[in-house]
Amino acid sequence: MHIIHLVSNGTWGGGEQYVLDLSRALASEGHRIEIISRPVSEVVDKFTANGLPPVARMPLRGAIDFLSAVRIASRLRRCEEVIVHVHNFKDAIVAARARALSGNDKVRVVLTRHLVKVGRTSAIYRELYSKLDAIIFVSALARDEFLKSAPPVAPDKLHVVHNSIVVPPCAPVPSDIPHIDAPVIMHHGRISPEKGLDVLLDALASLTDLPWHLRIAGEGKAQHVGPLKQQAVRLGIADRVEWLGFRDDIHAIIPSATIGVVPSTWREPFGLAVLDYMAHGVPVVTTDNGAQPEYLTSGTDSLLVPPSDPESLASALRTLLTDETARRRIATAGATTFDRTLSYQAFLGRILSVYQSIR
């Protein structure tokens, strides 16, 4: 198959990693992959470094952007069967317009919906829905929220495909990551208010009777990181908190953790950090307000707690800190759940099934 991905974000994030991982997996199976992106060095350089340099760089500015549609249409005219895979509705407008301009009736347009948001129902969106061949939601939560506004989309166009991660080969823990005698609780990802790190610090402040060390990997804006560091000082636990900053070797660091924690206070469309811990056999505690209950069973392969509830989070952490048998049981079950239902190969098969269904 020939697949073209449109990538319009101005920074590298989870959506861009989704495109990179999917493109590399598809290319490894012999499919022809092309990337069209905005001329943003952070994004272009990342794809290029991974052997997928964008074939074109365009504005990709949605409904007002006729130039990108004309240029993409020119490429589509030269294609036989081709799937244009987009990752937001702004790019879907450009892709649908390009298909119409190309006159190529063998072009298909697929959208992956990475957000939990109600579908828009303005005239331009109602028309767009009729032109999309498939919408992939990263969770049932994302699909159900989208449908709350009753957008006019044929049900057979809607698909739920849970995200996955590519697990790199095992690597030794980096030499600059110190060995800690106490149990290591780890959190990684972008540092921002909706990630719930303030709740985690409050929870840990009630567990000072137990040995533990908190390792935080990730970066964020100064106005978000600064107050968290001050909170740790105010709670008297600053000497137990390690701030690693951004790390591109996170999969080598995760195995050094005793417990993974993802205390998001917003509804995660599908949080990949949870899968990182599961894949590495690290027991995970996370919140139950996003897509997590769709693929996790609390008490079996994880511990789920309400968001913004430091007491419940502290109780779950206390259980894992004091019960080695529970830790091992949940870690083993989490790894099994990942291997059986959430592996990247399973994800890739489901994406290919969607592609095949619209050819």
mmCIF file with all atom_site columns, N, CA and C in Angstrom, residues 117-142:
data_model
loop_
_atom_site.group_PDB
_atom_site.id
_atom_site.type_symbol
_atom_site.label_atom_id
_atom_site.label_alt_id
_atom_site.label_comp_id
_atom_site.label_asym_id
_atom_site.label_entity_id
_atom_site.label_seq_id
_atom_site.pdbx_PDB_ins_code
_atom_site.Cartn_x
_atom_site.Cartn_y
_atom_site.Cartn_z
_atom_site.occupancy
_atom_site.B_iso_or_equiv
_atom_site.pdbx_formal_charge
_atom_site.auth_seq_id
_atom_site.auth_comp_id
_atom_site.auth_asym_id
_atom_site.auth_atom_id
_atom_site.pdbx_PDB_model_num
ATOM 1  N N  . LYS A 1 117 ? -12.801 14.949 22.650 1.00 0.00 ? 117 LYS A N  1
ATOM 2  C CA . LYS A 1 117 ? -13.547 16.185 22.431 1.00 0.00 ? 117 LYS A CA 1
ATOM 3  C C  . LYS A 1 117 ? -14.823 15.882 21.661 1.00 0.00 ? 117 LYS A C  1
ATOM 4  N N  . VAL A 1 118 ? -15.833 16.682 21.919 1.00 0.00 ? 118 VAL A N  1
ATOM 5  C CA . VAL A 1 118 ? -17.102 16.560 21.198 1.00 0.00 ? 118 VAL A CA 1
ATOM 6  C C  . VAL A 1 118 ? -16.894 16.944 19.737 1.00 0.00 ? 118 VAL A C  1
ATOM 7  N N  . GLY A 1 119 ? -17.509 16.201 18.826 1.00 0.00 ? 119 GLY A N  1
ATOM 8  C CA . GLY A 1 119 ? -17.384 16.500 17.408 1.00 0.00 ? 119 GLY A CA 1
ATOM 9  C C  . GLY A 1 119 ? -18.076 17.798 17.034 1.00 0.00 ? 119 GLY A C  1
ATOM 10 N N  . ARG A 1 120 ? -17.455 18.540 16.154 1.00 0.00 ? 120 ARG A N  1
ATOM 11 C CA . ARG A 1 120 ? -18.072 19.779 15.685 1.00 0.00 ? 120 ARG A CA 1
ATOM 12 C C  . ARG A 1 120 ? -19.172 19.463 14.678 1.00 0.00 ? 120 ARG A C  1
ATOM 13 N N  . THR A 1 121 ? -20.144 20.356 14.606 1.00 0.00 ? 121 THR A N  1
ATOM 14 C CA . THR A 1 121 ? -21.285 20.096 13.711 1.00 0.00 ? 121 THR A CA 1
ATOM 15 C C  . THR A 1 121 ? -21.599 21.296 12.811 1.00 0.00 ? 121 THR A C  1
ATOM 16 N N  . SER A 1 122 ? -20.630 22.182 12.614 1.00 0.00 ? 122 SER A N  1
ATOM 17 C CA . SER A 1 122 ? -20.842 23.290 11.688 1.00 0.00 ? 122 SER A CA 1
ATOM 18 C C  . SER A 1 122 ? -20.926 22.753 10.261 1.00 0.00 ? 122 SER A C  1
ATOM 19 N N  . ALA A 1 123 ? -21.334 23.585 9.327  1.00 0.00 ? 123 ALA A N  1
ATOM 20 C CA . ALA A 1 123 ? -21.542 23.142 7.946  1.00 0.00 ? 123 ALA A CA 1
ATOM 21 C C  . ALA A 1 123 ? -20.281 22.558 7.335  1.00 0.00 ? 123 ALA A C  1
ATOM 22 N N  . ILE A 1 124 ? -19.135 23.188 7.585  1.00 0.00 ? 124 ILE A N  1
ATOM 23 C CA . ILE A 1 124 ? -17.892 22.697 6.980  1.00 0.00 ? 124 ILE A CA 1
ATOM 24 C C  . ILE A 1 124 ? -17.530 21.312 7.511  1.00 0.00 ? 124 ILE A C  1
ATOM 25 N N  . TYR A 1 125 ? -17.832 21.062 8.778  1.00 0.00 ? 125 TYR A N  1
ATOM 26 C CA . TYR A 1 125 ? -17.526 19.749 9.349  1.00 0.00 ? 125 TYR A CA 1
ATOM 27 C C  . TYR A 1 125 ? -18.532 18.701 8.913  1.00 0.00 ? 125 TYR A C  1
ATOM 28 N N  . ARG A 1 126 ? -19.794 19.077 8.800  1.00 0.00 ? 126 ARG A N  1
ATOM 29 C CA . ARG A 1 126 ? -20.785 18.105 8.311  1.00 0.00 ? 126 ARG A CA 1
ATOM 30 C C  . ARG A 1 126 ? -20.425 17.628 6.908  1.00 0.00 ? 126 ARG A C  1
ATOM 31 N N  . GLU A 1 127 ? -19.963 18.552 6.097  1.00 0.00 ? 127 GLU A N  1
ATOM 32 C CA . GLU A 1 127 ? -19.536 18.171 4.753  1.00 0.00 ? 127 GLU A CA 1
ATOM 33 C C  . GLU A 1 127 ? -18.276 17.305 4.812  1.00 0.00 ? 127 GLU A C  1
ATOM 34 N N  . LEU A 1 128 ? -17.349 17.676 5.687  1.00 0.00 ? 128 LEU A N  1
ATOM 35 C CA . LEU A 1 128 ? -16.101 16.922 5.800  1.00 0.00 ? 128 LEU A CA 1
ATOM 36 C C  . LEU A 1 128 ? -16.362 15.473 6.201  1.00 0.00 ? 128 LEU A C  1
ATOM 37 N N  . TYR A 1 129 ? -17.257 15.249 7.162  1.00 0.00 ? 129 TYR A N  1
ATOM 38 C CA . TYR A 1 129 ? -17.519 13.890 7.629  1.00 0.00 ? 129 TYR A CA 1
ATOM 39 C C  . TYR A 1 129 ? -17.948 12.975 6.477  1.00 0.00 ? 129 TYR A C  1
ATOM 40 N N  . SER A 1 130 ? -18.678 13.516 5.546  1.00 0.00 ? 130 SER A N  1
ATOM 41 C CA . SER A 1 130 ? -19.140 12.690 4.422  1.00 0.00 ? 130 SER A CA 1
ATOM 42 C C  . SER A 1 130 ? -18.002 12.324 3.492  1.00 0.00 ? 130 SER A C  1
ATOM 43 N N  . LYS A 1 131 ? -16.917 13.060 3.567  1.00 0.00 ? 131 LYS A N  1
ATOM 44 C CA . LYS A 1 131 ? -15.795 12.829 2.654  1.00 0.00 ? 131 LYS A CA 1
ATOM 45 C C  . LYS A 1 131 ? -14.698 11.953 3.250  1.00 0.00 ? 131 LYS A C  1
ATOM 46 N N  . LEU A 1 132 ? -14.739 11.732 4.551  1.00 0.00 ? 132 LEU A N  1
ATOM 47 C CA . LEU A 1 132 ? -13.742 10.866 5.183  1.00 0.00 ? 132 LEU A CA 1
ATOM 48 C C  . LEU A 1 132 ? -14.128 9.408  4.971  1.00 0.00 ? 132 LEU A C  1
ATOM 49 N N  . ASP A 1 133 ? -13.141 8.573  4.707  1.00 0.00 ? 133 ASP A N  1
ATOM 50 C CA . ASP A 1 133 ? -13.406 7.147  4.509  1.00 0.00 ? 133 ASP A CA 1
ATOM 51 C C  . ASP A 1 133 ? -13.378 6.373  5.815  1.00 0.00 ? 133 ASP A C  1
ATOM 52 N N  . ALA A 1 134 ? -12.631 6.856  6.791  1.00 0.00 ? 134 ALA A N  1
ATOM 53 C CA . ALA A 1 134 ? -12.573 6.189  8.102  1.00 0.00 ? 134 ALA A CA 1
ATOM 54 C C  . ALA A 1 134 ? -12.066 7.174  9.140  1.00 0.00 ? 134 ALA A C  1
ATOM 55 N N  . ILE A 1 135 ? -12.596 7.051  10.359 1.00 0.00 ? 135 ILE A N  1
ATOM 56 C CA . ILE A 1 135 ? -12.082 7.795  11.512 1.00 0.00 ? 135 ILE A CA 1
ATOM 57 C C  . ILE A 1 135 ? -11.656 6.765  12.554 1.00 0.00 ? 135 ILE A C  1
ATOM 58 N N  . ILE A 1 136 ? -10.383 6.805  12.923 1.00 0.00 ? 136 ILE A N  1
ATOM 59 C CA . ILE A 1 136 ? -9.838  5.911  13.941 1.00 0.00 ? 136 ILE A CA 1
ATOM 60 C C  . ILE A 1 136 ? -9.751  6.680  15.254 1.00 0.00 ? 136 ILE A C  1
ATOM 61 N N  . PHE A 1 137 ? -10.372 6.163  16.288 1.00 0.00 ? 137 PHE A N  1
ATOM 62 C CA . PHE A 1 137 ? -10.288 6.768  17.620 1.00 0.00 ? 137 PHE A CA 1
ATOM 63 C C  . PHE A 1 137 ? -9.311  5.942  18.453 1.00 0.00 ? 137 PHE A C  1
ATOM 64 N N  . VAL A 1 138 ? -8.490  6.623  19.251 1.00 0.00 ? 138 VAL A N  1
ATOM 65 C CA . VAL A 1 138 ? -7.491  5.904  20.036 1.00 0.00 ? 138 VAL A CA 1
ATOM 66 C C  . VAL A 1 138 ? -8.107  5.220  21.248 1.00 0.00 ? 138 VAL A C  1
ATOM 67 N N  . SER A 1 139 ? -9.376  5.487  21.515 1.00 0.00 ? 139 SER A N  1
ATOM 68 C CA . SER A 1 139 ? -10.073 4.813  22.614 1.00 0.00 ? 139 SER A CA 1
ATOM 69 C C  . SER A 1 139 ? -11.576 4.925  22.388 1.00 0.00 ? 139 SER A C  1
ATOM 70 N N  . ALA A 1 140 ? -12.318 4.057  23.052 1.00 0.00 ? 140 ALA A N  1
ATOM 71 C CA . ALA A 1 140 ? -13.777 4.159  23.013 1.00 0.00 ? 140 ALA A CA 1
ATOM 72 C C  . ALA A 1 140 ? -14.225 5.460  23.665 1.00 0.00 ? 140 ALA A C  1
ATOM 73 N N  . LEU A 1 141 ? -13.495 5.904  24.684 1.00 0.00 ? 141 LEU A N  1
ATOM 74 C CA . LEU A 1 141 ? -13.804 7.182  25.321 1.00 0.00 ? 141 LEU A CA 1
ATOM 75 C C  . LEU A 1 141 ? -13.763 8.314  24.299 1.00 0.00 ? 141 LEU A C  1
ATOM 76 N N  . ALA A 1 142 ? -12.711 8.349  23.472 1.00 0.00 ? 142 ALA A N  1
ATOM 77 C CA . ALA A 1 142 ? -12.588 9.393  22.454 1.00 0.00 ? 142 ALA A CA 1
ATOM 78 C C  . ALA A 1 142 ? -13.739 9.321  21.458 1.00 0.00 ? 142 ALA A C  1
#
